[in-house]
Amino acid sequence: MKKLLVLVVTILLSTASFSQIFDPIKWKSSIKQESEDIYILYFEATLEKGWHLYSQKEVETEEIAPTATEFTYHNPNNDFEFIGETTEPDGIQKFDKVFEMDIKYFEDKAIFSQKIKRLNASVSSIKAEVYFGLCDDEKCLPPDSVEFELNLTKNPVKVTNAVSGMTADDIDKSNALNIGIKGWDVFPKENVKNKSYLKIFILGFLGGLIALLTPCVFPMIPLTVSFFTKGAKNRKKGLVNAILYGFFIFAIYLLLSLPFHLLDSLDPEILNNISTNVTLNIIFFVVFIIFAISFFGYFEITLPASWSNKMDSKATSVGGMVGVFFMALTLALVSFSCTGPILGSLLGGSLSSDGGAIQLSIGMGGFGLALALPFGLFALFPNWLNSLPKSGGWLNAVKVVLGFIELALAFKFLSNADLVEHWGLLRREVFIAIWVIIGIGLALYLFGKIKFPHDSPIQKLSKVRTTLGILIIAFVIYLIPGLTNTVHANLKLLSGFPPPLFYSVYEKEAHGPLGLNAFTDFDKGIAAAKSQKKPIMIDFTGWACVNCRKMEEQVWSNPEITKILKDDYILISLYVDDREKLKEDEQFKYLKPSGNVKSIKTIGDKWATFQTLNFENNSQPYYVLIDSEMNLLNTTTAYTPNENEYLKWLKQGLKNFKK
């Protein structure tokens, strides 16, 4: 069982935001000169108590194993000859209870060394990088890396640290990120809390209810409840087992979200980087297309049969509470072909919104509870089983409808990648047109004009299909103004899903939401504020930020708020997920408080670090009112869907500026 949980953790970590941040290792390097051209490079790792750094020697096994420590050296012109391999200390070799195998690891301190010979006398330094993973007795952190640049010198020993590769220019640019905000004593930092946990729970619960109506789960309800209530020696024991079965279903889905809390505690920007990662969004797009085709009935996605067979055998061979747990796990595995796509939607939506891991746990909890409730309720009231509708063709119709929904959601992930990379493939009107086509296809299916492989013949349209078909047509009609270049193109009900209004096939007067002239460079915005003698609103936003779009299209669109932002403030919109590369001379290395170095290579890298450094916050949207001398004009604020509250906040900032 432990190996299975470790496997789940590892898979989820490999595919994928700000509580305690784990940084339990510090690195430093030194260099010793043995002769004129012979040097020994030393890399020293100091670990906090309880944490393990693993050997360079990989464990040759098909089981889940820790990340081996790996050193790489920059030697493109063959300026150096490496004498032997990188050595490591003896370390500790014993059975590891997390990975259930013999593993070599290091505690407290470990020193690695590499002997080199310099072949090119004109070269004065060598670059190195260490890639490593860390675990304690309860958890593992995702693999990380640290860069070094070691200066070759005739001095016998010269100790440097991981920032030795930073130039004076790097240090200057790092220092420039700190703008020295003043006024925290007057306007304390706001503790930004997510206000939509109930909404996330309800959405997860609704997802679970939908999953109950799929062919993989629905027929299991009467069979399983009957097994517990009629198969047990006494009704009381059967009732307890059925309720326990439901509880384990809930717990299993809740546990699936726990690995993301490890990510949540590692780096203030890590989940934002994952959610806006172009590769990951394209993978989600492809996966959702595959899910949709599967729901249409052209093939079935299932986990390996050996997994479910093994769990099933455990359930029958092990009695009591453990046996009931394995029965619940078997249901989770067997029903994956139906629940997987719905869970995928929940996962993708949580990672691409603020609150990541916590939201995911709440959503998964709601999903698991919805799946679990029927087994407990029908065990308590077995007569209700007679009122359940019989399985039939309607179950397949539910799957096909879900297929159309998965198809629509797939293009949201492709849109995220398109926005971040500025490809221009899915402009707002193109995205909406695709949804219109999908909506028309779904309406035709509901009215029986389109059929899929496993559909039963339709003798007469049911009221449910007719009503749903009419609603879909109404939704398509609602979408159509979004294809135009008019004031009606702002589809407020869908704010956050389509690309922003200014990402359009039509030429817009200003590059910013609602036609506002938003600066996307902080320094240029400050210069404008000084020349125009206006206060500033910093808008920390993201191309793939759903709540940012909701604020722009539902709150900023209020005429009074739009006027204030346009006439009274200098708006600076900083996109923390922008993957556009900075010019080469603008790229630099930033020294993190932990002592490690972060490479600032993209626009998003720069503004995400800027936000974290100056405001100790990394959520989006996040709004700051300041003057051109970096004085706060009001408390900072985040997602504020109440128009009156947001307007009051803006007016108070103006009032404080005029003082």
C-alpha positions as MATLAB code, in Angstrom:
seq = 'MKKLLVLVVTILLSTASFSQIFDPIKWKSSIKQESEDIYILYFEATLEKGWHLYSQKEVETEEIAPTATEFTYHNPNNDFEFIGETTEPDGIQKFDKVFEMDIKYFEDKAIFSQKIKRLNASVSSIKAEVYFGLCDDEKCLPPDSVEFELNLTKNPVKVTNAVSGMTADDIDKSNALNIGIKGWDVFPKENVKNKSYLKIFILGFLGGLIALLTPCVFPMIPLTVSFFTKGAKNRKKGLVNAILYGFFIFAIYLLLSLPFHLLDSLDPEILNNISTNVTLNIIFFVVFIIFAISFFGYFEITLPASWSNKMDSKATSVGGMVGVFFMALTLALVSFSCTGPILGSLLGGSLSSDGGAIQLSIGMGGFGLALALPFGLFALFPNWLNSLPKSGGWLNAVKVVLGFIELALAFKFLSNADLVEHWGLLRREVFIAIWVIIGIGLALYLFGKIKFPHDSPIQKLSKVRTTLGILIIAFVIYLIPGLTNTVHANLKLLSGFPPPLFYSVYEKEAHGPLGLNAFTDFDKGIAAAKSQKKPIMIDFTGWACVNCRKMEEQVWSNPEITKILKDDYILISLYVDDREKLKEDEQFKYLKPSGNVKSIKTIGDKWATFQTLNFENNSQPYYVLIDSEMNLLNTTTAYTPNENEYLKWLKQGLKNFKK';
ca = [
       0.000    0.000    0.000;
       2.860    2.374    0.905;
       4.512    1.775   -2.467;
       1.249    2.603   -4.220;
       0.923    5.903   -2.322;
       4.557    6.768   -3.108;
       3.825    5.994   -6.774;
       0.796    8.321   -6.746;
       2.864   11.069   -5.101;
       5.662   10.699   -7.637;
       3.339   10.730  -10.668;
       1.479   13.796   -9.463;
       4.664   15.677   -8.623;
       6.097   14.923  -12.056;
       3.037   16.363  -13.816;
       2.482   19.452  -11.990;
       0.680   28.355   -4.264;
       2.310   29.885    0.054;
       2.621   28.427    3.407;
       5.879   27.336    5.009;
       8.659   27.232    2.408;
      11.065   24.295    2.736;
      14.669   25.102    1.903;
      16.595   22.618    4.069;
      19.929   22.685    2.214;
      22.684   25.263    1.743;
      25.486   24.827   -0.808;
      28.901   26.423   -1.004;
      31.910   25.715   -3.179;
      35.662   26.063   -2.840;
      38.680   25.382   -4.987;
      42.191   24.108   -4.229;
      45.140   24.376   -6.591;
      47.406   21.307   -6.526;
      49.860   22.384   -9.229;
      50.084   24.897  -12.051;
      47.080   23.493  -13.970;
      45.621   20.897  -11.580;
      42.700   21.962   -9.384;
      40.280   20.254   -7.032;
      36.733   21.599   -6.927;
      34.833   21.135   -3.673;
      31.056   21.328   -3.209;
      29.767   21.338    0.340;
      26.112   20.688    1.213;
      24.811   21.533    4.694;
      21.441   19.985    5.532;
      18.916   20.742    8.227;
      18.313   18.006   10.765;
      16.249   15.085    9.474;
      16.788   15.775    5.747;
      18.618   13.402    3.395;
      20.659   14.117    0.262;
      21.140   11.040   -1.928;
      24.179    9.435   -3.508;
      25.233   10.005   -7.116;
      24.869    6.286   -7.729;
      21.394    5.656   -9.070;
      19.421    2.790   -7.597;
      19.030    0.235  -10.362;
      15.489   -0.862   -9.766;
      12.089   -0.504  -11.328;
      10.702    0.566   -7.955;
      10.224    4.217   -7.058;
      13.621    5.553   -5.949;
      14.964    8.910   -4.717;
      16.587   11.452   -7.029;
      20.316   10.836   -7.329;
      22.673   13.791   -6.890;
      24.212   14.741  -10.230;
      27.026   17.167  -11.072;
      27.482   18.638  -14.540;
      30.318   20.872  -15.709;
      30.285   23.486  -18.469;
      33.103   22.541  -20.834;
      31.936   23.252  -24.428;
      35.388   24.104  -25.764;
      37.204   21.282  -23.976;
      39.141   23.761  -21.848;
      39.386   21.209  -19.046;
      40.207   17.550  -18.598;
      38.336   15.777  -15.816;
      40.512   13.470  -13.762;
      38.347   10.667  -12.452;
      34.724   11.061  -11.369;
      33.180   13.368   -8.813;
      33.884   11.775   -5.436;
      31.481   11.694   -2.527;
      31.696   10.848    1.193;
      30.950    7.404    2.597;
      27.527    8.469    3.788;
      24.930    6.181    5.303;
      23.681    3.065    3.599;
      20.670    1.406    5.125;
      17.047    0.476    4.533;
      14.861    3.531    3.873;
      11.295    3.105    5.163;
       9.891    5.718    2.745;
      11.166    3.964   -0.401;
      11.341    0.466    1.139;
      14.814   -0.308   -0.203;
      18.499   -0.010    0.676;
      19.656    3.501   -0.176;
      22.839    5.520    0.316;
      22.291    9.035    1.574;
      23.983   11.874    3.468;
      22.930   13.731    6.604;
      24.045   17.022    8.178;
      26.968   17.704    5.811;
      28.389   16.205    2.610;
      31.451   17.311    0.620;
      31.873   16.299   -3.040;
      35.071   16.861   -5.019;
      36.196   16.780   -8.645;
      39.800   16.980   -9.858;
      40.357   18.847  -13.136;
      43.244   19.830  -15.360;
      43.137   23.193  -17.110;
      44.075   22.801  -20.791;
      43.553   26.424  -21.811;
      45.585   28.846  -19.717;
      43.454   31.805  -20.763;
      40.367   30.350  -19.055;
      39.985   31.680  -15.512;
      36.788   30.032  -14.304;
      34.642   26.922  -14.637;
      30.884   26.653  -14.303;
      29.187   23.736  -12.564;
      25.657   22.729  -11.629;
      24.358   20.250   -9.079;
      20.968   18.574   -9.533;
      19.578   16.894   -6.431;
      16.559   15.708   -4.511;
      15.819   15.868   -0.782;
      13.610   13.805    1.517;
      12.952   13.498    5.209;
      11.106   10.655    6.924;
       7.703   11.953    5.787;
       8.038   13.752    2.479;
      10.197   14.452   -0.545;
      10.761   17.775   -2.271;
      10.781   18.088   -6.080;
      14.289   17.961   -7.602;
      16.188   21.262   -7.550;
      19.465   22.576   -8.930;
      22.130   25.107   -7.930;
      24.646   26.801  -10.230;
      28.268   27.593   -9.344;
      31.028   29.524  -11.033;
      34.446   28.788   -9.544;
      37.315   31.171  -10.189;
      40.672   29.479  -10.762;
      43.375   31.135   -8.665;
      46.923   30.482   -7.500;
      45.850   30.928   -3.910;
      45.946   27.523   -2.147;
      42.285   27.652   -1.100;
      39.649   30.129   -2.124;
      36.172   29.642   -0.695;
      33.225   30.932   -2.669;
      29.511   30.227   -2.494;
      26.711   29.595   -4.912;
      26.478   33.287   -5.779;
      30.074   33.501   -6.975;
      28.744   33.353  -10.533;
      26.918   36.652  -10.015;
      28.527   39.621  -11.697;
      28.378   43.218  -10.530;
      25.668   43.757  -13.152;
      23.639   40.859  -11.681;
      23.881   42.400   -8.237;
      22.883   45.846   -9.525;
      19.831   44.439  -11.342;
      18.867   42.349   -8.323;
      19.069   45.408   -6.078;
      17.013   47.406   -8.582;
      14.086   45.001   -8.073;
      13.699   46.281   -4.520;
      11.845   49.580   -4.907;
      11.683   50.306   -1.165;
       7.939   50.557   -0.582;
       7.167   52.956    2.266;
       4.084   53.131    4.449;
       3.683   49.585    5.726;
       3.274   51.058    9.231;
       0.244   53.005    8.004;
      -1.170   50.375    5.642;
      -0.162   46.894    6.903;
       0.163   44.026    4.449;
      -3.195   42.478    3.717;
      -3.487   38.784    4.471;
      -4.910   37.742    1.110;
      -7.366   34.922    1.625;
      -9.150   33.007   -1.018;
     -12.874   33.712   -0.783;
     -14.180   30.976   -3.047;
     -13.569   27.790   -1.035;
     -17.305   27.079   -0.733;
     -17.680   27.588   -4.485;
     -14.781   25.206   -5.168;
     -16.299   22.605   -2.827;
     -19.688   22.898   -4.536;
     -18.104   22.562   -7.997;
     -16.195   19.492   -6.826;
     -19.383   18.066   -5.321;
     -21.270   18.664   -8.583;
     -18.434   16.945  -10.452;
     -18.849   13.945   -8.173;
     -22.608   13.882   -8.777;
     -21.976   13.914  -12.524;
     -19.501   11.058  -12.109;
     -22.220    9.069  -10.290;
     -24.337    9.227  -13.444;
     -21.708    7.590  -15.649;
     -21.782    3.931  -16.744;
     -18.671    3.166  -14.689;
     -20.172    4.163  -11.335;
     -23.982    4.168  -11.438;
     -24.496    0.383  -11.842;
     -22.098   -0.207   -8.930;
     -24.370    1.531   -6.385;
     -27.124   -1.113   -5.996;
     -24.649   -3.994   -6.385;
     -22.276   -2.723   -3.707;
     -24.948   -1.639   -1.228;
     -26.739   -4.977   -1.621;
     -23.451   -6.786   -1.051;
     -22.921   -5.015    2.275;
     -26.502   -5.036    3.580;
     -27.509   -8.529    2.440;
     -24.154  -10.297    2.388;
     -23.189   -9.502    5.981;
     -24.030  -11.846    8.852;
     -26.070   -9.128   10.530;
     -27.547   -5.877    9.278;
     -25.640   -3.734   11.764;
     -22.236   -4.953   10.527;
     -23.297   -4.561    6.900;
     -24.484   -1.029    7.594;
     -21.188   -0.095    9.277;
     -19.185   -1.575    6.383;
     -21.232    0.327    3.790;
     -20.735    3.639    5.610;
     -17.039    2.817    6.064;
     -16.849    2.062    2.331;
     -18.232    5.513    1.548;
     -15.800    7.149    3.965;
     -12.825    5.415    2.321;
     -13.962    6.609   -1.134;
     -14.004   10.180    0.216;
     -10.584    9.734    1.869;
      -8.935    8.265   -1.252;
      -9.873   11.230   -3.439;
      -8.850   13.685   -0.713;
      -5.449   11.976   -0.355;
      -4.770   12.398   -4.076;
      -4.432   16.154   -3.523;
      -1.872   15.954   -0.710;
       1.277   15.819   -2.920;
       0.433   19.273   -4.246;
       0.794   20.672   -0.724;
       4.478   19.739   -0.938;
       4.761   21.921   -4.031;
       2.717   24.578   -2.253;
       5.333   24.851    0.502;
       8.498   24.834   -1.604;
       8.598   27.977   -3.665;
       6.188   30.933   -3.670;
       6.081   30.869   -7.483;
       6.145   27.157   -8.251;
       2.424   26.438   -8.764;
       1.986   29.610  -10.797;
       4.881   28.479  -12.992;
       3.293   25.047  -13.355;
      -0.153   26.404  -14.201;
       1.253   28.735  -16.866;
       3.804   26.264  -18.191;
       3.278   26.073  -21.946;
       4.254   22.410  -22.226;
       1.943   21.386  -19.387;
      -0.997   23.323  -20.843;
      -0.474   21.695  -24.231;
      -0.313   18.290  -22.524;
      -3.621   19.077  -20.781;
      -5.080   20.120  -24.142;
      -4.067   16.822  -25.778;
      -5.217   14.765  -22.773;
      -8.622   16.456  -22.736;
      -9.059   15.851  -26.463;
      -8.283   12.171  -25.835;
     -10.749   12.144  -22.912;
     -13.424   13.661  -25.166;
     -12.904   11.075  -27.912;
     -13.064    8.348  -25.257;
     -16.345    9.734  -23.908;
     -17.713    9.765  -27.449;
     -17.232    5.988  -27.379;
     -14.424    5.435  -29.895;
     -12.206    3.772  -27.298;
     -12.035    3.392  -23.519;
      -9.330    4.676  -21.205;
      -8.636    2.323  -18.319;
      -5.864    1.861  -15.839;
      -3.871   -1.400  -16.134;
      -6.146   -4.359  -15.375;
      -3.467   -5.784  -13.089;
      -3.939   -2.828  -10.720;
      -7.670   -3.348  -10.263;
      -7.278   -7.146  -10.158;
      -4.659   -6.852   -7.433;
      -6.825   -4.484   -5.395;
      -9.837   -6.750   -5.894;
      -7.904   -9.787   -4.686;
      -6.746   -7.829   -1.642;
     -10.335   -6.835   -0.916;
     -11.542  -10.458   -0.956;
      -8.556  -11.963    0.852;
      -8.303   -9.384    3.627;
     -11.256   -9.009    5.928;
     -12.529   -6.226    8.151;
     -11.719   -2.564    7.744;
      -8.673   -3.186    5.512;
     -10.746   -5.274    3.119;
     -13.365   -2.520    2.866;
     -10.597   -0.022    2.091;
      -9.331   -2.144   -0.792;
     -12.890   -2.453   -2.120;
     -13.110    1.362   -2.176;
      -9.719    1.570   -3.889;
     -10.870   -0.989   -6.464;
     -13.907    1.184   -7.287;
     -11.644    4.230   -7.722;
      -9.417    2.309  -10.152;
     -12.195    0.574  -12.101;
     -14.199    3.794  -12.543;
     -11.173    5.792  -13.711;
     -12.283    5.837  -17.354;
     -15.301    7.946  -16.285;
     -13.988    9.816  -13.248;
     -10.511   10.553  -14.681;
     -11.617   13.258  -17.144;
     -13.766   14.956  -14.496;
     -10.885   14.848  -12.011;
      -8.608   16.186  -14.747;
     -10.885   19.194  -15.140;
     -10.772   19.767  -11.387;
      -6.974   19.438  -11.329;
      -6.437   21.773  -14.276;
      -8.847   24.358  -12.925;
      -7.299   24.377   -9.439;
      -3.721   24.666  -10.680;
      -4.621   27.549  -12.963;
      -6.287   29.578  -10.224;
      -5.151   31.178   -6.989;
      -4.997   28.987   -3.925;
      -3.817   25.902   -5.859;
      -3.249   23.077   -3.384;
      -5.877   24.139   -0.835;
      -8.488   24.595   -3.546;
      -7.584   21.236   -5.023;
      -8.050   19.494   -1.656;
     -11.398   21.196   -1.114;
     -12.556   20.342   -4.640;
     -11.361   16.731   -4.373;
     -13.049   16.469   -0.986;
     -16.326   17.624   -2.524;
     -15.889   15.187   -5.412;
     -15.155   12.261   -3.081;
     -18.056   13.145   -0.786;
     -20.532   13.159   -3.686;
     -19.306    9.730   -4.800;
     -19.392    8.367   -1.247;
     -22.806    9.640   -0.100;
     -25.020    7.233   -2.086;
     -23.330    4.168   -0.610;
     -23.937    5.367    2.947;
     -27.448    6.726    2.316;
     -28.712    3.683    0.440;
     -27.259    1.440    3.142;
     -29.237    3.391    5.760;
     -32.387    3.407    3.629;
     -32.227    0.298    1.392;
     -35.804    0.812    0.163;
     -34.549    3.840   -1.769;
     -32.747    1.467   -4.133;
     -36.106    0.647   -5.720;
     -36.480    4.271   -6.796;
     -33.208    4.339   -8.739;
     -33.683    4.500  -12.519;
     -32.584    1.436  -14.434;
     -29.287    1.481  -16.272;
     -29.662    2.052  -19.991;
     -28.808    4.172  -22.983;
     -29.194    7.380  -20.962;
     -25.919    6.591  -19.185;
     -24.041    6.648  -22.482;
     -25.766    9.930  -23.389;
     -24.342   11.420  -20.161;
     -20.847   10.337  -21.234;
     -21.228   11.893  -24.693;
     -22.426   15.208  -23.212;
     -19.383   15.136  -20.927;
     -17.276   14.525  -24.027;
     -18.473   17.797  -25.569;
     -17.728   19.610  -22.289;
     -14.202   18.102  -22.181;
     -13.695   19.259  -25.784;
     -14.623   22.837  -24.847;
     -12.355   22.787  -21.785;
      -9.449   21.461  -23.858;
      -9.301   24.715  -25.800;
      -9.039   26.676  -22.535;
      -5.661   25.010  -21.884;
      -4.502   25.634  -25.447;
      -5.604   29.248  -24.980;
      -3.454   29.519  -21.821;
      -0.373   28.422  -23.782;
      -1.264   30.735  -26.662;
      -1.666   33.743  -24.368;
       1.562   33.154  -22.459;
       3.594   32.702  -25.660;
       1.669   35.336  -27.706;
       1.280   32.974  -30.685;
      -1.969   34.648  -31.757;
      -3.577   31.288  -32.658;
      -6.628   31.574  -30.416;
      -7.648   35.200  -30.403;
     -10.795   35.858  -28.373;
     -13.160   35.651  -31.348;
     -11.543   32.434  -32.652;
     -11.889   30.834  -29.201;
     -15.566   31.834  -28.977;
     -16.210   30.579  -32.532;
     -14.840   27.149  -31.548;
     -17.176   27.084  -28.541;
     -20.084   28.048  -30.805;
     -19.295   25.091  -33.087;
     -19.001   22.720  -30.103;
     -22.295   24.043  -28.724;
     -24.066   23.482  -32.052;
     -22.654   19.944  -32.186;
     -23.926   19.214  -28.666;
     -27.394   20.593  -29.509;
     -27.575   18.435  -32.649;
     -26.615   15.387  -30.571;
     -29.266   16.075  -27.945;
     -31.914   16.419  -30.667;
     -30.826   13.087  -32.138;
     -29.249   14.442  -35.343;
     -25.775   13.087  -34.471;
     -25.001    9.615  -33.123;
     -21.936    7.970  -31.623;
     -20.850    4.295  -31.512;
     -22.594    3.219  -28.289;
     -25.782    5.253  -28.621;
     -29.103    3.439  -28.432;
     -31.776    4.227  -31.040;
     -33.934    7.210  -30.027;
     -37.618    6.403  -30.353;
     -38.778    9.676  -28.817;
     -36.918   12.688  -27.445;
     -37.207   12.851  -23.666;
     -38.106   16.052  -21.859;
     -34.640   16.160  -20.335;
     -32.886   15.996  -23.731;
     -35.253   18.554  -25.237;
     -34.856   20.984  -22.329;
     -31.085   20.601  -22.284;
     -30.930   21.051  -26.063;
     -32.897   24.310  -25.836;
     -30.576   25.564  -23.077;
     -27.519   24.782  -25.212;
     -29.003   26.689  -28.158;
     -29.675   29.646  -25.827;
     -26.030   29.486  -24.681;
     -24.818   29.514  -28.307;
     -26.983   32.571  -29.010;
     -25.441   34.252  -25.945;
     -21.955   33.551  -27.343;
     -22.556   35.073  -30.779;
     -22.123   38.774  -29.740;
     -18.661   37.775  -28.536;
     -17.677   37.415  -32.179;
     -18.374   41.093  -32.839;
     -16.371   44.269  -32.212;
     -19.120   45.931  -30.197;
     -19.862   46.777  -26.562;
     -21.843   43.515  -26.384;
     -18.673   41.442  -26.890;
     -18.000   41.478  -23.124;
     -19.570   38.146  -22.130;
     -19.626   38.725  -18.384;
     -20.998   35.275  -17.549;
     -17.865   33.739  -19.094;
     -15.296   36.188  -17.717;
     -11.987   34.420  -17.279;
     -12.593   31.630  -19.775;
     -12.180   33.300  -23.180;
      -9.000   35.297  -23.847;
      -9.147   38.952  -22.706;
     -11.051   41.498  -24.751;
      -7.883   43.190  -26.020;
      -6.489   39.864  -27.346;
      -8.655   40.242  -30.407;
      -8.680   39.742  -34.168;
      -9.930   43.332  -34.348;
      -7.481   46.214  -34.039;
      -7.731   47.815  -30.588;
      -6.791   51.377  -29.730;
      -4.995   50.410  -26.515;
      -3.190   47.307  -25.346;
      -4.991   46.769  -22.095;
      -8.322   45.627  -20.644;
     -11.356   47.726  -21.621;
      -9.192   49.882  -23.884;
      -7.157   51.227  -20.950;
      -3.611   52.350  -21.675;
      -1.753   50.022  -19.345;
       2.024   50.194  -19.011;
       3.642   46.761  -18.979;
       7.012   48.122  -17.842;
       7.288   49.416  -14.278;
       9.942   52.073  -14.932;
       8.022   53.563  -17.866;
       4.881   53.687  -15.752;
       6.698   55.494  -12.940;
       8.086   58.038  -15.412;
       4.571   58.704  -16.729;
       3.233   59.127  -13.184;
       5.922   61.689  -12.389;
       5.300   63.696  -15.549;
       1.504   63.614  -15.188;
       1.555   63.952  -11.377;
      -0.823   61.028  -10.933;
      -1.008   58.114   -8.481;
      -0.222   54.587   -9.673;
      -2.098   51.322   -9.556;
       0.132   48.279   -9.956;
      -1.894   45.392  -11.351;
      -0.097   42.087  -10.785;
      -1.851   39.883  -13.307;
      -1.357   36.888  -15.583;
      -2.310   35.867  -19.083;
      -3.799   32.618  -17.759;
      -5.323   34.122  -14.584;
      -9.087   33.483  -14.508;
      -9.831   35.823  -11.594;
      -7.831   38.589  -13.300;
     -10.147   38.394  -16.316;
     -13.191   38.367  -14.028;
     -12.012   41.544  -12.314;
     -11.344   43.266  -15.648;
     -14.574   42.261  -17.334;
     -16.982   42.327  -14.378;
     -15.583   44.970  -12.006;
     -13.356   47.272  -14.063;
     -16.121   47.466  -16.678;
     -18.215   49.491  -14.211;
     -18.283   52.925  -15.951;
     -17.214   54.818  -12.821;
     -14.291   52.437  -12.142;
     -13.213   52.537  -15.804;
     -13.231   56.345  -15.714;
     -11.118   56.508  -12.540;
      -8.568   54.031  -13.896;
      -8.382   55.904  -17.203;
      -8.338   59.513  -15.970;
      -7.007   59.502  -12.410;
      -4.469   56.663  -12.188;
      -1.436   55.467  -14.109;
      -2.132   51.764  -14.638;
       0.865   49.410  -14.631;
      -0.058   45.812  -15.512;
       2.741   43.360  -14.755;
       2.221   39.850  -16.186;
       3.931   37.347  -13.890;
       3.418   34.423  -16.282;
       4.739   36.080  -19.448;
       7.215   33.654  -21.032;
       8.634   36.160  -23.497;
      12.418   36.213  -23.144;
      14.060   39.352  -21.843;
      16.738   40.854  -24.061;
      20.060   39.168  -23.391;
      21.512   42.243  -21.713;
      18.429   42.436  -19.437;
      18.725   38.869  -18.160;
      20.436   38.387  -14.818;
      20.828   36.186  -11.776;
      18.904   36.991   -8.610;
      20.077   35.992   -5.143;
      17.167   34.496   -3.224;
      16.958   34.960    0.576;
      17.802   31.247    0.920;
      21.220   31.899   -0.649;
      20.392   30.108   -3.884;
      20.363   31.794   -7.277;
      17.377   32.222   -9.573;
      17.919   32.983  -13.240;
      15.726   35.872  -14.421;
      15.296   35.056  -18.105;
      11.707   36.005  -18.946;
       9.398   38.957  -18.344;
       7.333   36.769  -16.029;
      10.421   35.754  -14.013;
      11.198   39.420  -13.419;
       7.742   40.575  -12.344;
       6.965   37.483  -10.252;
      10.212   38.027   -8.320;
       9.473   41.769   -8.122;
       6.074   41.064   -6.538;
       7.369   38.498   -4.045;
      10.332   40.684   -3.028;
       8.444   43.940   -2.495;
       5.059   42.719   -1.276;
       5.720   39.214    0.116;
       2.819   37.959   -1.943;
       2.552   35.936   -5.117;
      -1.191   35.684   -5.784;
      -2.925   37.192   -8.797;
      -4.793   39.408   -9.193;
      -3.045   41.651   -6.676;
      -3.458   45.424   -6.637;
      -1.228   48.098   -5.100;
      -1.811   51.871   -4.953;
       1.359   53.973   -4.652;
       2.707   57.372   -5.623;
       5.818   57.961   -7.718;
       7.938   58.128   -4.521;
       6.932   54.557   -3.584;
       4.581   55.584   -0.762;
       1.566   53.332   -0.231;
      -1.777   55.085   -0.700;
      -3.998   52.322    0.691;
      -3.876   48.737    1.832;
      -3.067   46.265   -0.923;
      -5.980   44.185   -2.148;
      -6.650   41.115   -4.260;
      -9.699   39.559   -5.939;
     -12.585   41.875   -5.046;
     -15.728   40.959   -7.015;
     -17.808   43.600   -5.200;
     -17.808   46.695   -7.450;
     -18.737   49.127   -4.669;
     -15.990   47.841   -2.384;
     -13.380   48.121   -5.144;
     -14.560   51.607   -6.126;
     -14.350   52.734   -2.497;
     -10.788   51.374   -2.339;
      -9.763   53.331   -5.451;
     -11.372   56.555   -4.202;
      -9.651   56.248   -0.825;
      -6.303   55.896   -2.619;
      -7.020   59.091   -4.586;
      -8.014   60.922   -1.419;
      -4.789   59.860    0.325;
      -2.747   60.920   -2.730;
      -4.241   64.419   -2.726;
      -3.336   64.806    0.951;
];
